[in-house]
Amino acid sequence: MTIFAELKRAKFMDTVVNNIRITKTENSRLSQVDFDNLPFGKIFSDHMFEIDYSDGAWQTPTIVPFRNLDLHPATSALHYGQAIFEGLKAQKSSSGEILLFRAVDNAKRFNESAERMCMATLPEEIFVEGLKTLIDLDRNWVPSNEGQSLYIRPFMIATDDYVGIRPSEKYKFVIITSPVGAYYSDPVKVKIETYYTRAAEGGVGRAKAAGNYASSLYPAKLAAEEGFRQLIWTDAKTHTFIEEAGTMNVVFVINDTIITPDESKDTILKGITKRSVLDLAKDWGYKVEERAVKVDEIIDALKNGTLQDAFGAGTAATIAPISHIGYDGQTYELPSIESRTFSNKIKAHISEYKKGNIDDKFNWLIRV
Ligand SMILES: *Cc1c(COP(=O)(O)O)cnc(C)c1O
């Protein structure tokens, strides 16, 4: 960008960010919430952030009382799935500050999803400032009991009222937030899926696109009928390489080496939790390998006892330990949860980091 364009953009961003039109609720629902019994994703804070894209530009950003969206029945997102989302959390620190974890990374990833789905991209400043302003206004909704957090769901839908297939010309970006309880992840029994596919090379697996989650429900239902809680997805072509675990990235520890599928193919979602796990592990001096991971390698390690640890990594649970892996009609049991030095340590560390109890040496925290 030239200096002139840069200045123009900075001025534009200033205008947008300082002009969020705020309408406060007159009927806060805060007093009705039982903060000792928070279900996941069912209770929503008083306000929401909203901005529309039309005529080639983002319009006035608004914060309004939480309400239903009013959509034309031909809204293109409902028919053809131009819809993407993000998921992140805000946490209260021990001193009562509100902290966001790696939110700029979510803003960047959101735009990568938007590009892939041929949707308008959103200036990172709008994503981040919208988030901060919204959470500041609803700051009393950020729970403070152990393990609780404010789950944040930014999303964007195509809003042309047109039943023809083409990239929409109008979009709506919204942020809603939901106070959630501690996420107790029982160790999960997972099945290595060798027929159904989450993502194929050249497809949309890297994007947090709504349809990806719809298509994973049926294979997950079949696996549930066999007693498995989640699937480990394999590559679409050969089903011999491991990709992800359910809606999380998957990490293994074999012979004290941290191993996870690399992101060189566009079938793997670039998880921020996984990235944080790897950044910390490297910092602690662990050997970390991001590379193709063969199913056979994991099964061999299970058989010969060198598989020390396996877990899913994602924002909702942070670390979800895997207790059993099913493959080819066999179910293998993994080492006991107590014996898992790495996942126990990383889980505790990330939790303390998010609460601001650890020096923010990676610059991951944003104060609201
Ligand atoms: C969101 C998501 C993840 C995890 O990403 P985080 O940024 O760690 O929450 C992993 N895989 C898929 C398919 C996802 O949708």
Short mmCIF file of C-alpha atoms in Angstrom, two decimals, residues 189-368:
data_model
loop_
_atom_site.label_atom_id
_atom_site.label_comp_id
_atom_site.label_asym_id
_atom_site.label_seq_id
_atom_site.Cartn_x
_atom_site.Cartn_y
_atom_site.Cartn_z
CA LYS A 189 -13.45 -42.96 22.63
CA VAL A 190 -12.78 -42.20 18.96
CA LYS A 191 -12.96 -44.20 15.76
CA ILE A 192 -10.59 -43.84 12.83
CA GLU A 193 -12.95 -43.24 9.92
CA THR A 194 -11.94 -44.98 6.71
CA TYR A 195 -14.96 -44.37 4.49
CA TYR A 196 -16.53 -40.97 5.09
CA THR A 197 -14.55 -37.80 4.55
CA ARG A 198 -14.49 -34.44 6.32
CA ALA A 199 -12.35 -32.67 3.75
CA ALA A 200 -10.75 -33.43 0.42
CA GLU A 201 -7.77 -31.64 -1.11
CA GLY A 202 -9.07 -28.71 -3.09
CA GLY A 203 -12.25 -28.65 -0.99
CA VAL A 204 -13.28 -26.33 1.83
CA GLY A 205 -11.95 -28.22 4.86
CA ARG A 206 -9.58 -25.44 5.82
CA ALA A 207 -12.44 -22.94 6.07
CA LYS A 208 -14.71 -22.70 9.11
CA ALA A 209 -17.63 -23.02 6.71
CA ALA A 210 -21.04 -23.99 8.11
CA GLY A 211 -21.57 -26.89 5.70
CA ASN A 212 -18.45 -28.71 6.90
CA TYR A 213 -20.14 -29.33 10.23
CA ALA A 214 -23.45 -30.43 8.71
CA SER A 215 -21.66 -33.04 6.61
CA SER A 216 -19.84 -34.48 9.62
CA LEU A 217 -23.03 -35.22 11.56
CA TYR A 218 -24.08 -38.36 9.73
CA PRO A 219 -20.76 -40.24 9.97
CA ALA A 220 -20.54 -39.16 13.61
CA LYS A 221 -24.03 -40.56 14.20
CA LEU A 222 -23.02 -43.91 12.69
CA ALA A 223 -19.91 -44.00 14.87
CA ALA A 224 -22.03 -43.18 17.94
CA GLU A 225 -24.14 -46.24 17.18
CA GLU A 226 -20.94 -48.27 17.49
CA GLY A 227 -20.15 -46.62 20.83
CA PHE A 228 -17.67 -43.96 19.68
CA ARG A 229 -17.96 -40.33 20.74
CA GLN A 230 -15.99 -38.86 17.88
CA LEU A 231 -14.22 -39.64 14.63
CA ILE A 232 -10.62 -39.35 13.65
CA TRP A 233 -10.77 -38.21 10.03
CA THR A 234 -8.37 -39.59 7.47
CA ASP A 235 -7.35 -38.27 4.04
CA ALA A 236 -10.07 -38.52 1.39
CA LYS A 237 -7.91 -40.28 -1.20
CA THR A 238 -6.34 -43.20 0.65
CA HIS A 239 -7.75 -43.09 4.19
CA THR A 240 -4.28 -43.97 5.45
CA PHE A 241 -3.24 -40.58 6.87
CA ILE A 242 -4.67 -38.96 9.98
CA GLU A 243 -6.11 -35.48 9.66
CA GLU A 244 -8.29 -34.24 12.54
CA ALA A 245 -10.39 -35.48 15.45
CA GLY A 246 -14.03 -34.44 15.19
CA THR A 247 -14.01 -30.64 15.12
CA MET A 248 -10.60 -30.47 16.74
CA ASN A 249 -7.02 -30.87 15.65
CA VAL A 250 -5.34 -34.02 16.88
CA VAL A 251 -1.99 -34.33 18.63
CA PHE A 252 -0.05 -37.49 19.57
CA VAL A 253 2.91 -38.05 21.84
CA ILE A 254 5.15 -40.95 20.85
CA ASN A 255 8.49 -41.49 22.59
CA ASP A 256 8.30 -37.98 24.08
CA THR A 257 7.92 -36.43 20.62
CA ILE A 258 4.88 -34.26 19.91
CA ILE A 259 3.44 -35.30 16.54
CA THR A 260 0.58 -33.71 14.60
CA PRO A 261 -0.52 -33.62 10.94
CA ASP A 262 1.02 -30.63 9.17
CA GLU A 263 -1.01 -27.89 7.54
CA SER A 264 0.50 -28.10 4.07
CA LYS A 265 -2.70 -29.57 2.63
CA ASP A 266 -5.92 -27.55 2.66
CA THR A 267 -7.82 -30.34 4.41
CA ILE A 268 -6.73 -29.37 7.90
CA LEU A 269 -8.17 -26.47 9.80
CA LYS A 270 -5.46 -24.24 11.23
CA GLY A 271 -6.41 -24.49 14.88
CA ILE A 272 -5.25 -21.78 17.24
CA THR A 273 -5.31 -24.12 20.24
CA LYS A 274 -3.08 -26.61 18.44
CA ARG A 275 -0.74 -23.80 17.37
CA SER A 276 -0.53 -22.66 21.00
CA VAL A 277 0.21 -26.21 22.16
CA LEU A 278 3.04 -26.49 19.62
CA ASP A 279 4.43 -23.02 20.35
CA LEU A 280 4.58 -23.82 24.07
CA ALA A 281 5.95 -27.33 23.56
CA LYS A 282 8.80 -25.98 21.42
CA ASP A 283 9.45 -23.29 23.98
CA TRP A 284 9.74 -25.98 26.66
CA GLY A 285 12.26 -27.87 24.56
CA TYR A 286 10.05 -30.72 23.37
CA LYS A 287 10.71 -32.24 20.01
CA VAL A 288 7.78 -31.25 17.78
CA GLU A 289 7.01 -32.85 14.40
CA GLU A 290 4.42 -31.38 12.07
CA ARG A 291 4.24 -33.83 9.22
CA ALA A 292 2.09 -36.46 7.51
CA VAL A 293 0.94 -38.95 10.16
CA LYS A 294 0.12 -42.47 8.97
CA VAL A 295 -2.71 -44.42 10.60
CA ASP A 296 -0.37 -47.44 10.70
CA GLU A 297 2.22 -45.52 12.66
CA ILE A 298 -0.33 -44.70 15.37
CA ILE A 299 -1.66 -48.27 15.47
CA ASP A 300 1.91 -49.64 15.70
CA ALA A 301 2.70 -47.22 18.54
CA LEU A 302 -0.49 -48.34 20.30
CA LYS A 303 0.50 -51.98 19.91
CA ASN A 304 4.09 -51.59 21.04
CA GLY A 305 3.28 -49.25 23.91
CA THR A 306 5.15 -46.18 22.66
CA LEU A 307 2.03 -44.04 22.28
CA GLN A 308 2.07 -42.02 25.49
CA ASP A 309 -0.66 -39.49 24.83
CA ALA A 310 -3.30 -38.45 22.28
CA PHE A 311 -5.73 -35.58 22.46
CA GLY A 312 -7.96 -33.26 20.50
CA ALA A 313 -7.10 -29.54 20.62
CA GLY A 314 -9.76 -26.87 20.14
CA THR A 315 -11.22 -23.78 21.75
CA ALA A 316 -14.27 -25.39 23.38
CA ALA A 317 -12.44 -28.05 25.43
CA THR A 318 -8.86 -26.77 24.97
CA ILE A 319 -7.49 -30.30 25.42
CA ALA A 320 -9.75 -33.36 25.06
CA PRO A 321 -7.86 -36.53 25.98
CA ILE A 322 -8.52 -39.63 23.87
CA SER A 323 -9.08 -42.80 25.91
CA HIS A 324 -9.65 -45.38 23.15
CA ILE A 325 -9.04 -45.57 19.43
CA GLY A 326 -11.11 -47.89 17.24
CA TYR A 327 -9.67 -49.06 13.94
CA ASP A 328 -10.46 -51.93 11.62
CA GLY A 329 -12.80 -53.67 14.07
CA GLN A 330 -10.34 -53.43 17.00
CA THR A 331 -10.49 -51.03 19.93
CA TYR A 332 -7.21 -50.00 21.52
CA GLU A 333 -6.94 -48.53 24.99
CA LEU A 334 -4.54 -45.64 25.58
CA PRO A 335 -2.41 -45.05 28.70
CA SER A 336 -4.30 -43.78 31.76
CA ILE A 337 -5.09 -40.07 31.92
CA GLU A 338 -3.02 -39.66 35.11
CA SER A 339 0.09 -40.95 33.35
CA ARG A 340 -0.08 -38.30 30.62
CA THR A 341 2.57 -35.82 31.58
CA PHE A 342 2.33 -33.72 28.44
CA SER A 343 -1.40 -33.14 28.02
CA ASN A 344 -1.92 -32.55 31.73
CA LYS A 345 0.87 -30.01 31.81
CA ILE A 346 -0.14 -28.18 28.63
CA LYS A 347 -3.80 -28.05 29.64
CA ALA A 348 -3.01 -26.48 32.99
CA HIS A 349 -0.53 -24.08 31.43
CA ILE A 350 -2.88 -22.83 28.71
CA SER A 351 -5.65 -22.39 31.27
CA GLU A 352 -3.38 -20.25 33.48
CA TYR A 353 -2.12 -18.35 30.45
CA LYS A 354 -5.68 -17.45 29.39
CA LYS A 355 -6.39 -16.17 32.89
CA GLY A 356 -3.36 -13.89 32.75
CA ASN A 357 -1.50 -15.77 35.49
CA ILE A 358 1.54 -16.37 33.31
CA ASP A 359 3.86 -13.85 31.68
CA ASP A 360 2.39 -13.15 28.22
CA LYS A 361 5.70 -13.75 26.45
CA PHE A 362 3.99 -14.59 23.14
CA ASN A 363 1.77 -11.50 23.20
CA TRP A 364 -1.38 -13.59 22.96
CA LEU A 365 -3.64 -11.64 25.31
CA ILE A 366 -5.80 -8.62 24.57
CA ARG A 367 -7.26 -6.71 27.52
CA VAL A 368 -10.83 -5.51 27.04
#
